[in-house]
Coordinates of C-alpha atoms in Angstrom, one line a residue:
Chain H
M3 CA -1.4 33.6 5.1
H4 CA -4.2 33.5 7.1
P5 CA -5.8 29.9 8.3
C6 CA -9.1 28.8 6.5
S7 CA -11.8 27.4 8.5
R8 CA -11.4 24.0 7.7
E9 CA -8.0 23.6 10.4
M10 CA -6.5 21.2 7.9
Q11 CA -6.6 23.4 4.6
G12 CA -5.6 26.7 6.9
I13 CA -2.2 24.3 7.8
N14 CA -2.0 23.1 4.3
Y15 CA -1.9 26.8 3.5
V16 CA 0.6 27.6 6.2
L17 CA 2.5 25.3 5.4
N18 CA 2.5 24.7 1.9
P19 CA 3.0 29.0 0.6
S20 CA 4.4 27.9 -2.7
S21 CA 2.7 24.4 -3.3
Q22 CA -0.8 25.7 -3.3
I23 CA -2.5 22.5 -3.4
P24 CA -5.3 22.9 -0.6
L25 CA -7.5 20.1 -0.4
Q26 CA -9.8 20.3 -2.8
D27 CA -7.7 21.1 -5.2
L28 CA -6.1 17.8 -4.8
Q29 CA -9.6 16.4 -4.9
N30 CA -10.4 18.1 -8.3
Q31 CA -7.5 16.9 -10.0
Q32 CA -8.2 13.5 -9.0
H33 CA -11.8 13.8 -10.6
Q34 CA -10.0 15.0 -13.0
Q35 CA -7.1 12.5 -14.3
I36 CA -10.2 9.5 -13.2
Q37 CA -12.3 11.3 -16.2
N38 CA -9.4 12.1 -18.2
S39 CA -8.4 8.9 -18.7
P40 CA -10.0 7.0 -21.2
F41 CA -9.8 2.9 -20.7
D42 CA -10.7 3.7 -16.8
P43 CA -14.0 1.5 -15.7
S44 CA -14.1 4.4 -12.9
S45 CA -16.5 6.7 -14.8
S46 CA -18.1 9.2 -12.8
S47 CA -22.0 8.1 -14.1
N48 CA -23.5 5.1 -15.5
D49 CA -24.2 7.7 -18.9
D50 CA -20.5 7.6 -20.1
F51 CA -19.7 4.1 -19.1
L52 CA -20.6 2.7 -22.5
D53 CA -19.3 5.3 -24.5
Q54 CA -16.3 4.9 -22.6
M55 CA -15.7 1.1 -23.7
L56 CA -17.3 1.4 -26.7
S57 CA -14.6 4.0 -27.8
S58 CA -11.8 2.8 -25.9
L59 CA -11.8 -1.4 -27.0
P60 CA -9.7 -1.9 -29.9
S61 CA -10.6 -3.5 -32.3
S62 CA -8.6 -6.4 -32.8
S63 CA -10.0 -8.2 -30.0
W64 CA -13.3 -8.6 -31.7
A65 CA -12.1 -11.9 -32.6
D66 CA -12.0 -12.7 -28.9
L67 CA -15.4 -11.2 -28.5
K68 CA -16.6 -13.9 -30.0
S69 CA -15.6 -16.6 -27.8
P70 CA -17.5 -16.1 -25.1
W71 CA -21.1 -15.6 -26.6
D72 CA -20.2 -19.1 -28.7
L73 CA -23.8 -20.5 -29.1
N74 CA -22.3 -24.1 -27.8
P75 CA -21.2 -23.7 -24.3
P76 CA -18.6 -26.6 -23.7
T77 CA -18.8 -28.4 -20.4
S78 CA -16.1 -26.6 -19.2
L79 CA -16.0 -22.7 -19.6
N80 CA -12.7 -21.7 -19.5
I81 CA -13.2 -19.2 -22.2
P82 CA -13.6 -15.8 -20.4
I83 CA -9.9 -16.1 -18.8
N84 CA -7.5 -16.1 -21.7
N85 CA -8.2 -13.0 -23.0
S86 CA -4.8 -12.3 -23.9
S87 CA -4.7 -14.6 -26.7
A88 CA -5.8 -13.6 -30.2
K89 CA -6.9 -16.6 -31.4
P90 CA -9.9 -18.5 -30.7
R91 CA -9.0 -21.2 -28.0
E92 CA -9.9 -24.7 -29.9
D93 CA -9.8 -26.9 -26.9
E94 CA -12.3 -25.3 -24.9
T95 CA -14.0 -23.0 -26.8
P96 CA -16.6 -24.5 -29.2
P97 CA -15.6 -23.5 -32.4
S98 CA -16.7 -19.9 -33.9
M99 CA -19.8 -20.2 -35.7
P100 CA -21.0 -17.6 -38.6
E101 CA -24.3 -17.2 -36.6
N102 CA -21.1 -15.2 -34.2
V103 CA -21.0 -12.0 -37.2
G104 CA -24.8 -11.9 -36.4
F105 CA -24.2 -10.9 -33.2
H106 CA -22.3 -7.8 -33.7
N107 CA -25.5 -6.0 -34.1
F108 CA -26.9 -6.3 -30.7
D109 CA -24.4 -8.1 -29.0
E110 CA -21.9 -5.5 -29.0
S111 CA -22.9 -4.0 -25.7
V112 CA -22.5 -7.0 -23.9
I113 CA -19.8 -8.3 -25.8
L114 CA -17.9 -5.3 -24.8
A115 CA -19.3 -5.4 -21.3
A116 CA -18.2 -9.0 -21.2
K117 CA -14.6 -8.0 -22.8
L118 CA -14.5 -5.3 -20.4
R119 CA -15.2 -8.3 -17.4
Q120 CA -12.5 -10.4 -18.6
H121 CA -10.2 -7.6 -18.5
Q122 CA -10.2 -7.2 -15.2
I123 CA -10.7 -10.2 -14.3
S124 CA -7.3 -11.9 -15.7
G125 CA -5.9 -7.8 -14.9
G126 CA -7.2 -8.0 -11.3
P127 CA -4.4 -7.7 -8.4
S128 CA -5.8 -10.5 -6.3
P129 CA -5.5 -13.8 -8.1
A130 CA -8.2 -14.9 -5.3
V131 CA -10.6 -12.8 -6.3
A132 CA -9.8 -13.2 -9.9
A133 CA -10.2 -16.9 -9.5
A134 CA -13.8 -16.3 -7.8
A135 CA -14.9 -14.0 -10.7
K136 CA -13.8 -16.3 -13.1
A137 CA -15.8 -19.2 -11.2
M138 CA -18.4 -17.4 -10.6
L139 CA -18.7 -16.5 -14.5
Q140 CA -18.5 -20.0 -15.9
Q141 CA -21.0 -20.8 -13.5
Q142 CA -23.6 -18.5 -15.1
L143 CA -22.8 -19.0 -19.0
M144 CA -23.7 -22.5 -17.8
M145 CA -26.9 -21.5 -16.5
A146 CA -27.6 -18.9 -18.6
T147 CA -27.4 -21.9 -21.5
R148 CA -29.4 -24.1 -20.0
G149 CA -31.9 -21.5 -19.0
G150 CA -31.8 -21.2 -22.4
G151 CA -31.8 -24.3 -23.4
L152 CA -30.5 -24.4 -27.1
P153 CA -29.6 -26.4 -29.4
Q154 CA -26.3 -26.3 -31.0
N155 CA -26.8 -26.3 -34.6
D156 CA -29.1 -23.2 -35.0
V157 CA -30.2 -21.4 -37.5
V158 CA -29.9 -17.8 -37.7
D159 CA -32.6 -16.2 -36.1
G160 CA -32.4 -18.8 -33.3
S161 CA -29.0 -18.2 -32.3
S162 CA -29.5 -13.9 -33.2
F163 CA -32.7 -15.3 -30.6
K164 CA -30.9 -17.5 -27.8
S165 CA -27.5 -15.1 -27.8
P166 CA -28.9 -11.6 -27.0
T167 CA -30.8 -13.5 -23.8
R168 CA -28.1 -15.5 -23.1
G169 CA -26.5 -12.2 -22.9
D170 CA -28.7 -10.8 -21.2
G171 CA -29.1 -13.7 -18.9
S172 CA -25.2 -14.0 -18.4
V173 CA -24.8 -10.4 -17.9
Q174 CA -28.2 -10.3 -15.8
A175 CA -26.5 -13.5 -13.9
L176 CA -23.6 -11.1 -13.2
Y177 CA -25.6 -8.5 -12.2
N178 CA -27.3 -10.4 -9.0
N179 CA -24.3 -11.5 -8.5
G180 CA -22.7 -8.7 -7.7
F181 CA -25.2 -8.2 -5.0
G182 CA -24.0 -11.9 -3.7
A183 CA -27.1 -13.2 -4.4
G184 CA -27.0 -16.8 -4.8
S185 CA -29.1 -16.2 -8.1
M186 CA -28.9 -19.1 -10.6
H187 CA -32.5 -19.3 -10.2
G188 CA -33.0 -16.1 -11.0
T189 CA -30.5 -16.3 -14.1
G190 CA -32.7 -18.9 -15.6
Q191 CA -35.8 -17.0 -14.9
A192 CA -34.1 -13.6 -16.4
S193 CA -33.3 -15.5 -19.3
N194 CA -36.4 -17.3 -19.9
Q195 CA -38.4 -13.9 -19.7
S196 CA -36.2 -12.0 -22.1
Q197 CA -36.7 -14.7 -24.4
Q198 CA -40.5 -13.7 -24.5
H199 CA -39.7 -10.0 -25.0
F200 CA -36.9 -10.3 -27.2
H201 CA -37.7 -7.3 -29.8
H202 CA -37.9 -4.3 -27.7
P203 CA -36.3 -4.4 -24.8
Q204 CA -33.8 -5.1 -27.1
A205 CA -32.4 -2.1 -27.6
Q206 CA -32.5 -1.1 -23.9
N207 CA -31.7 -4.1 -22.3
F208 CA -28.3 -3.7 -23.9
S209 CA -27.9 -0.4 -22.6
T210 CA -28.5 -1.2 -19.0
P211 CA -26.7 -4.2 -18.9
G212 CA -24.2 -3.1 -20.3
A213 CA -24.4 -0.5 -17.0
G214 CA -25.8 -3.1 -15.5
A215 CA -22.7 -5.2 -16.3
G216 CA -20.2 -2.8 -15.6
M217 CA -21.2 -2.4 -12.4
A218 CA -21.7 -5.9 -11.7
M219 CA -18.4 -6.1 -13.0
N220 CA -16.4 -3.6 -10.7
Q221 CA -18.2 -4.2 -8.1
P222 CA -17.0 -7.8 -7.2
Q223 CA -13.9 -6.2 -7.7
A224 CA -13.8 -3.4 -5.9
S225 CA -15.6 -5.2 -3.1
G226 CA -13.8 -7.7 -3.2
S227 CA -10.5 -6.9 -3.2
T228 CA -9.4 -4.1 -1.1
G229 CA -6.7 -3.1 -3.2
G230 CA -8.1 -3.3 -6.2
A231 CA -8.0 0.4 -8.3
P232 CA -11.6 1.6 -7.2
A233 CA -14.0 1.8 -10.5
Q234 CA -16.0 4.4 -9.6
P235 CA -16.1 7.3 -7.5
R236 CA -18.8 5.8 -5.1
Q237 CA -16.4 2.9 -4.3
R238 CA -13.1 4.8 -4.5
V239 CA -14.0 5.5 -0.7
R240 CA -14.6 2.6 0.1
A241 CA -11.2 1.0 -1.2
R242 CA -8.4 1.0 1.0
R243 CA -7.1 4.5 2.3
G244 CA -3.7 3.4 1.2
Q245 CA -4.5 2.9 -2.8
A246 CA -4.5 5.3 -4.7
T247 CA -3.6 5.3 -8.2
D248 CA -2.5 9.4 -8.2
P249 CA 1.0 9.2 -7.5
H250 CA 0.5 13.2 -6.9
S251 CA -1.8 11.9 -4.1
I252 CA 0.7 9.1 -3.2
A253 CA 3.6 12.2 -2.9
E254 CA 1.2 14.3 -0.7
R255 CA 0.3 11.4 1.9
L256 CA 3.6 10.5 2.1
R257 CA 4.4 14.3 2.5
R258 CA 2.3 15.0 5.2
E259 CA 2.8 11.4 7.2
R260 CA 6.5 12.8 7.3
I261 CA 5.1 16.2 8.8
A262 CA 2.9 14.5 10.8
E263 CA 6.1 12.5 12.5
R264 CA 8.3 15.3 12.7
M265 CA 5.6 16.8 14.4
K266 CA 4.9 14.3 16.9
A267 CA 8.4 14.3 17.8
L268 CA 8.4 18.5 18.4
Q269 CA 6.0 17.5 20.6
E270 CA 7.7 15.1 23.1
L271 CA 10.9 17.8 22.9
V272 CA 8.3 21.1 24.0
P273 CA 7.3 21.4 27.1
N274 CA 3.5 22.0 27.1
G275 CA 3.6 20.2 24.0
N276 CA 0.1 18.2 24.8
K277 CA -1.9 20.7 21.7
T278 CA -3.0 19.2 19.2
D279 CA -3.3 20.9 16.4
K280 CA -0.7 22.2 14.2
A281 CA -0.8 26.1 14.5
S282 CA -1.1 26.2 18.5
M283 CA 1.9 23.6 18.3
L284 CA 4.1 25.3 15.7
D285 CA 3.4 28.8 18.6
E286 CA 4.6 26.5 21.0
I287 CA 8.0 25.5 19.2
I288 CA 8.5 29.0 18.3
D289 CA 7.9 30.3 21.7
Y290 CA 10.5 27.2 23.0
V291 CA 13.0 28.4 20.8
K292 CA 12.7 32.2 21.5
F293 CA 13.0 31.2 25.2
L294 CA 15.9 29.0 24.9
Q295 CA 18.0 31.4 22.4
L296 CA 17.2 34.2 25.7
Q297 CA 18.4 31.6 28.1
V298 CA 21.8 31.5 25.9
K299 CA 21.6 35.2 26.4
V300 CA 21.1 35.6 29.8
L301 CA 23.8 33.2 30.8
S302 CA 26.5 34.6 28.6
M303 CA 25.5 38.0 30.9
S304 CA 25.8 36.1 33.4
R305 CA 29.0 34.8 32.9
L306 CA 30.3 38.3 33.5
G307 CA 29.7 38.1 36.9
G308 CA 28.4 41.9 37.9
A309 CA 24.5 42.5 37.8
A310 CA 25.1 45.9 38.5
A311 CA 25.6 45.7 34.6
V312 CA 22.6 44.0 34.1
A313 CA 20.0 47.5 33.8
P314 CA 21.7 48.8 30.8
L315 CA 22.4 45.6 29.5
V316 CA 18.8 45.2 30.4
A317 CA 17.4 48.3 28.2
D318 CA 19.9 47.7 25.5
M319 CA 18.0 43.7 24.9
S320 CA 14.6 45.3 25.1
S321 CA 16.0 47.9 22.6
E322 CA 16.8 45.7 20.3
G323 CA 13.8 44.5 19.8
R324 CA 13.7 41.2 21.4
G325 CA 10.2 39.4 21.5
G326 CA 8.1 41.4 23.7
A327 CA 8.9 42.3 27.6
G328 CA 8.7 38.6 29.0
G329 CA 11.6 37.8 27.5
G330 CA 13.5 40.3 28.7
G331 CA 12.1 39.7 32.5
D332 CA 13.0 36.0 31.9
C333 CA 16.5 37.1 31.4
I334 CA 16.7 39.3 34.7
Q335 CA 15.5 36.7 36.9
A336 CA 18.3 34.6 35.6
T337 CA 20.9 37.4 35.9
A338 CA 20.2 38.7 38.9
N339 CA 19.8 35.4 41.2
G340 CA 23.3 33.9 39.1
G341 CA 25.7 35.1 41.4
S342 CA 25.7 38.7 41.2
L343 CA 26.2 39.4 45.0
P344 CA 25.8 43.6 45.2
R345 CA 22.4 42.6 43.7
T346 CA 21.2 40.3 46.6
N347 CA 22.0 43.8 48.5
S348 CA 19.6 45.8 47.0
N349 CA 17.4 43.0 46.9
S350 CA 17.3 42.1 50.6
T351 CA 16.5 45.6 51.3
Q352 CA 13.0 45.7 49.6
T353 CA 11.6 42.7 51.4
P354 CA 8.5 43.0 52.4
S355 CA 5.9 45.3 50.2
S356 CA 2.4 45.9 51.0
N357 CA -0.2 45.7 49.2
D358 CA -0.3 49.9 47.7
T359 CA 3.5 50.1 46.9
L360 CA 2.6 47.0 44.6
T361 CA 0.2 48.7 42.7
V362 CA 2.0 52.0 42.7
T363 CA 4.6 50.5 40.9
E364 CA 2.3 48.6 38.8
H365 CA 0.9 52.2 37.9
Q366 CA 4.3 53.1 37.2
V367 CA 5.3 50.6 35.4
A368 CA 2.2 50.9 33.3
R369 CA 3.1 54.4 32.7
L370 CA 6.4 53.7 31.4
M371 CA 5.5 51.1 29.5
E372 CA 3.7 53.2 27.1
E373 CA 6.9 55.3 26.7
D374 CA 9.7 53.2 26.4
M375 CA 10.1 49.8 27.4
G376 CA 13.8 49.9 28.2
S377 CA 12.9 52.5 30.9
A378 CA 10.1 50.4 32.1
M379 CA 12.5 47.8 32.8
Q380 CA 15.0 50.1 34.3
Y381 CA 12.3 50.6 36.6
L382 CA 11.6 47.8 37.6
Q383 CA 15.6 47.1 37.9
G384 CA 15.5 49.9 40.3
K385 CA 12.9 48.2 42.3
G386 CA 14.1 44.7 42.4
L387 CA 12.0 43.3 40.6
C388 CA 11.1 41.8 37.1
L389 CA 9.0 41.0 34.2
M390 CA 8.2 38.0 33.6
P391 CA 5.3 36.1 31.2
I392 CA 2.9 34.1 33.2
S393 CA 3.5 31.3 31.7
L394 CA 6.7 31.2 32.3
A395 CA 6.3 32.3 35.9
T396 CA 4.2 29.1 36.9
A397 CA 6.9 27.0 34.4
I398 CA 9.8 28.0 36.8
S399 CA 8.1 28.0 40.1
T400 CA 6.6 25.0 39.8
T401 CA 10.4 23.7 38.9
T402 CA 12.8 26.2 40.9
S403 CA 12.6 24.2 44.0
H404 CA 13.8 21.0 42.5
S405 CA 15.5 22.0 39.5
R406 CA 19.0 23.5 38.9
N407 CA 19.7 26.2 41.0
P408 CA 21.1 26.4 44.3
V409 CA 22.4 29.9 43.9
L410 CA 18.9 31.0 42.9
N411 CA 17.4 29.8 46.3
S412 CA 20.6 30.6 48.3
N413 CA 20.4 34.4 47.5
H414 CA 17.0 33.8 47.8
H415 CA 15.7 35.6 45.9
S416 CA 13.8 33.1 44.2
L417 CA 11.5 35.3 42.0
L418 CA 8.7 32.8 42.9
H419 CA 7.9 32.2 46.6
S420 CA 8.1 28.0 45.8
N421 CA 5.9 27.6 47.7
G422 CA 3.2 29.8 45.7
E423 CA 1.6 29.5 42.6
G424 CA 3.9 32.1 41.3
P425 CA 2.9 36.1 41.8
S426 CA 0.1 36.6 43.7
S427 CA -2.8 36.7 41.5
P428 CA -4.4 40.3 42.0
S429 CA -0.7 41.5 40.7
M430 CA -0.7 39.2 38.0
S431 CA -3.7 40.0 37.3
V432 CA -4.1 43.7 37.7
L433 CA -1.1 43.8 35.2
T434 CA -2.4 41.8 32.5
V435 CA -5.5 43.4 32.1
Q436 CA -3.4 47.0 31.4
S437 CA -0.6 45.8 29.1
A438 CA -3.7 44.5 27.9
T439 CA -5.3 47.8 27.3
M440 CA -2.0 49.3 26.4
G441 CA -1.0 46.9 24.5
N442 CA -3.5 47.0 21.8
G443 CA -2.4 49.7 20.6
R444 CA 1.0 47.9 19.8
G445 CA -0.6 44.7 18.7
D446 CA 3.3 43.6 19.4
A447 CA 3.8 40.6 21.8
S448 CA 3.1 43.1 24.9
V449 CA -0.1 42.0 24.6
K450 CA 0.4 38.2 23.7
D451 CA 3.0 37.9 27.0
A452 CA 0.9 39.1 29.7
A453 CA 3.4 40.4 32.0
S454 CA 3.7 39.5 35.7
V455 CA 5.2 42.0 38.3
S456 CA 7.0 39.5 40.6
K457 CA 8.8 40.0 43.7
P458 CA 11.9 38.7 44.8
Chain I
M17 CA 11.7 9.4 16.7
T18 CA 13.1 11.2 19.9
S19 CA 16.4 8.9 19.7
I20 CA 17.3 11.2 16.6
Y21 CA 17.5 14.1 18.2
Q22 CA 19.3 12.9 21.1
I23 CA 22.3 14.2 21.5
N24 CA 25.3 12.5 22.1
S25 CA 27.8 13.0 25.7
A26 CA 30.3 13.2 23.3
T27 CA 28.9 16.4 21.5
R28 CA 27.7 17.8 25.0
I29 CA 31.8 17.7 26.2
R30 CA 32.9 18.7 23.0
F31 CA 30.7 21.7 23.3
A32 CA 31.4 22.4 26.7
R33 CA 35.1 22.5 25.9
R34 CA 35.3 24.7 23.1
F35 CA 33.5 26.8 25.0
L36 CA 35.4 26.9 28.5
I37 CA 38.5 27.3 26.2
S38 CA 37.2 30.2 24.3
L39 CA 36.7 31.7 27.7
S40 CA 39.5 31.4 29.1
R41 CA 41.0 33.1 25.7
M42 CA 38.4 36.0 26.2
R43 CA 39.1 36.8 30.2
R44 CA 43.1 36.9 28.7
A45 CA 42.0 39.8 26.3
S46 CA 39.9 41.5 28.7
T47 CA 40.8 44.5 30.7
L48 CA 41.4 44.9 34.3
G49 CA 39.0 46.4 36.7
P50 CA 34.7 47.6 36.2
P51 CA 34.3 46.8 33.3
S52 CA 32.2 50.1 31.6
D53 CA 29.0 49.1 29.9
E54 CA 29.8 49.6 26.3
E55 CA 32.9 46.6 26.6
I56 CA 30.2 44.3 28.6
R57 CA 27.8 44.9 25.9
T58 CA 30.5 43.5 23.4
R59 CA 31.6 40.9 26.3
T60 CA 28.5 39.6 26.4
R61 CA 27.7 39.6 22.4
R62 CA 30.9 37.7 22.4
I63 CA 30.0 35.0 24.9
R64 CA 27.0 34.7 23.3
I65 CA 28.5 34.3 19.7
V66 CA 31.3 31.8 21.3
S67 CA 28.8 29.8 22.7
Y68 CA 26.8 29.2 19.6
S69 CA 30.1 28.3 17.5
S70 CA 31.0 26.2 19.4
M71 CA 27.9 24.4 20.1
A72 CA 28.2 24.4 16.2
F73 CA 31.5 23.4 16.2
A74 CA 30.7 21.2 18.3
V75 CA 27.7 19.6 16.4
G76 CA 29.8 19.4 13.1
S77 CA 28.6 19.1 9.9
S78 CA 26.0 16.7 9.9
R79 CA 23.5 19.3 10.7
A80 CA 22.1 22.0 8.0
W81 CA 21.8 24.4 10.8
S82 CA 25.3 24.0 12.2
R83 CA 26.9 23.9 8.9
A84 CA 24.9 27.4 8.5
L85 CA 25.6 29.1 12.0
V86 CA 29.6 28.3 11.0
L87 CA 29.1 30.3 7.9
K88 CA 27.1 32.9 9.6
I89 CA 29.7 33.1 11.9
R90 CA 32.5 33.5 9.7
N91 CA 30.4 35.9 7.8
R92 CA 30.1 37.5 10.8
A93 CA 34.0 38.0 11.9
R94 CA 34.7 39.5 8.9
F95 CA 31.8 42.5 8.4
R96 CA 31.8 43.5 12.0
G97 CA 31.4 47.0 11.1
I98 CA 28.4 46.4 9.3
L99 CA 26.7 44.8 12.4
R100 CA 27.5 47.3 14.6
N101 CA 24.8 49.7 12.8
K102 CA 22.6 47.2 12.7
C103 CA 22.2 47.9 16.5
L104 CA 20.5 51.4 15.8
A105 CA 18.7 50.6 12.5
S106 CA 16.4 47.9 14.8
K107 CA 15.2 50.6 16.6
K108 CA 13.9 51.7 13.3
K109 CA 12.6 47.9 12.4
R110 CA 11.0 47.6 14.9
V111 CA 8.1 50.4 14.5
I112 CA 8.2 49.5 10.6
K113 CA 7.6 46.0 11.4
R114 CA 4.8 46.8 14.1
H115 CA 2.4 48.0 11.7
K116 CA 2.8 44.6 9.0
V117 CA 3.2 42.2 12.0
S118 CA 0.0 40.5 11.0
R119 CA 0.1 40.4 7.5
E120 CA 3.5 39.2 6.7
M121 CA 4.8 36.8 9.2
S122 CA 3.4 33.5 9.1
K123 CA 4.3 30.5 11.8
T124 CA 7.0 29.0 9.9
D125 CA 8.4 32.2 8.6
M126 CA 9.1 32.8 12.0
L127 CA 10.7 29.6 12.7
R128 CA 12.5 30.0 9.7
R129 CA 13.8 33.0 11.1
L130 CA 14.6 31.2 14.8
V131 CA 16.5 28.3 13.6
P132 CA 19.7 29.2 11.4
G133 CA 19.9 28.2 7.8
G134 CA 15.5 27.6 8.0
A135 CA 15.6 30.0 5.0
G136 CA 16.8 27.2 2.5
M137 CA 14.8 24.2 3.5
G138 CA 11.2 23.0 3.2
I139 CA 8.8 22.5 5.8
C140 CA 9.7 18.9 6.3
G141 CA 13.4 19.8 6.7
L142 CA 12.7 22.7 8.6
L143 CA 10.9 21.0 11.6
E144 CA 13.9 17.9 11.6
E145 CA 16.3 20.5 12.2
T146 CA 14.2 22.5 14.7
A147 CA 14.3 19.3 16.7
H148 CA 17.8 19.0 16.8
Y149 CA 18.5 22.7 16.9
M150 CA 16.0 22.6 20.1
T151 CA 18.2 19.7 21.8
C152 CA 21.0 21.4 21.1
L153 CA 20.5 24.7 21.7
A154 CA 18.9 22.9 26.0
T155 CA 22.4 21.3 26.3
Q156 CA 24.0 24.6 25.3
V157 CA 21.7 26.2 28.1
K158 CA 22.5 23.6 30.8
V159 CA 26.3 23.5 29.9
M160 CA 26.5 27.0 30.4
Q161 CA 24.1 27.2 33.5
S162 CA 26.5 24.4 35.0
I163 CA 29.7 26.8 33.9
A164 CA 28.0 29.6 35.8
D165 CA 26.8 27.9 39.0
H166 CA 30.2 26.5 39.5
Y167 CA 32.0 29.7 39.4
S168 CA 29.7 31.5 41.0
K169 CA 30.2 29.5 44.1

């Protein structure tokens, strides 16, 4: 699978060839799930809001709906709090009046909005916010009624007159309150104004305040309670990252976190583990595991204590298709210095080499590498050279002097001079270029591990 | 998190012990005189298998990769003839693989191939096993290196 342009998505594809849940699909799923749930106030658009409210609210709760909109507000408005009980509360609430029946026509949306709000307030996760919202609601209702200036016993017209205004005013008060404005004054004004043009904007006002009430309802909740279920797409972003209603996304997130943890642990284990993105980190991990396995193999060879035998072994290894010349070269290095006496003699005879012979050697090796890796390795071996990846060469050169091998240094043929960075750079670059040009046809590790010839 | 992946010294000692015992067993069984190439090859392979198996046994069955490795070695011991043909077949495979290498190998596939028992795991478990496997390999290399140093002096 090829990584996509977005790194993480690409990594997801890489890591989850079977799960096939890229990030976009996940978001789509979230959207779909939220749109499908009926009584979920987190509709994506305000247009659907009223429809959802109207369709989802159970009819059994109509009795509850009447109570907050009663004409005679008691001094203590604890009405909206208890919506769970089906009966109207006698102690606190005003007696349900026959005018309430008339509310249905135009109060419907407002009542539904109130009901929704109550649901949310009572079902809100954080009791502090719910209590605050309830307190706000009480104040608004009181202000609205005062602004409305109602007599208690009303004619139907009067009641029907007042209730929408009150509803409008209270809803608008909620709306205003949602923006955190101390808008008690605005409440009164709004209710006064709406008294005047009561007939015309009747229908319109109730659609918008309904939506406004919905928004107002949701805003104090979402902004107030960070842990609340997000109401709308805009607020879903603002909700805390750890909260999601989706079990799928939660599981995904957990999984991703676990993977990130493991990658971090691996990063500490692998040398050169400072890569930030997962793909290169995985590459490093793979290379390091291959390198360790090769070291084991080489050490098992050196146990036999005869490096005269190394050459055929090298040929054998390269013919086994091990990861490129670099790997084989690495083995040769350890073996040749791992305590093989006959080898050192041949090594010592070759000590100084001019640049000419080096370049000649390189050309030879390049030509041989085209045909057969094994023969190239044997040729190098015959000259007392070896092939190794540049990265390893530099790493080993820096660590050779202080790490393990006294044997390595004593034979002295530690392949890389410990004072230098590694093999002479021109030879490195030349061979690199050559192997790169040659390696294009192969497209294999011979390109990936740039080879460098190093002299003992 | 790295504390989980640190190998106990007990594991290291167990590995060293098993490895040395099996090495001495092999030395006793070897022929005298300069070994031929073929012999060297087989002995190399055997030593390598021995080192892996002793590591796997030292780790025990607490890790998925060690369990898989133990099983693989046991099966390998039974079907040795098939392994011999594997060397000759690998040359052909190498040529074929080169054409398809960019397409089929994703990084996780390669990692699965490297870590024993990696084929049957999810990414999460694979990464964890890789970390433990890497530390075990590192100790293996260190122990073998010190043994080699000791005997070459």
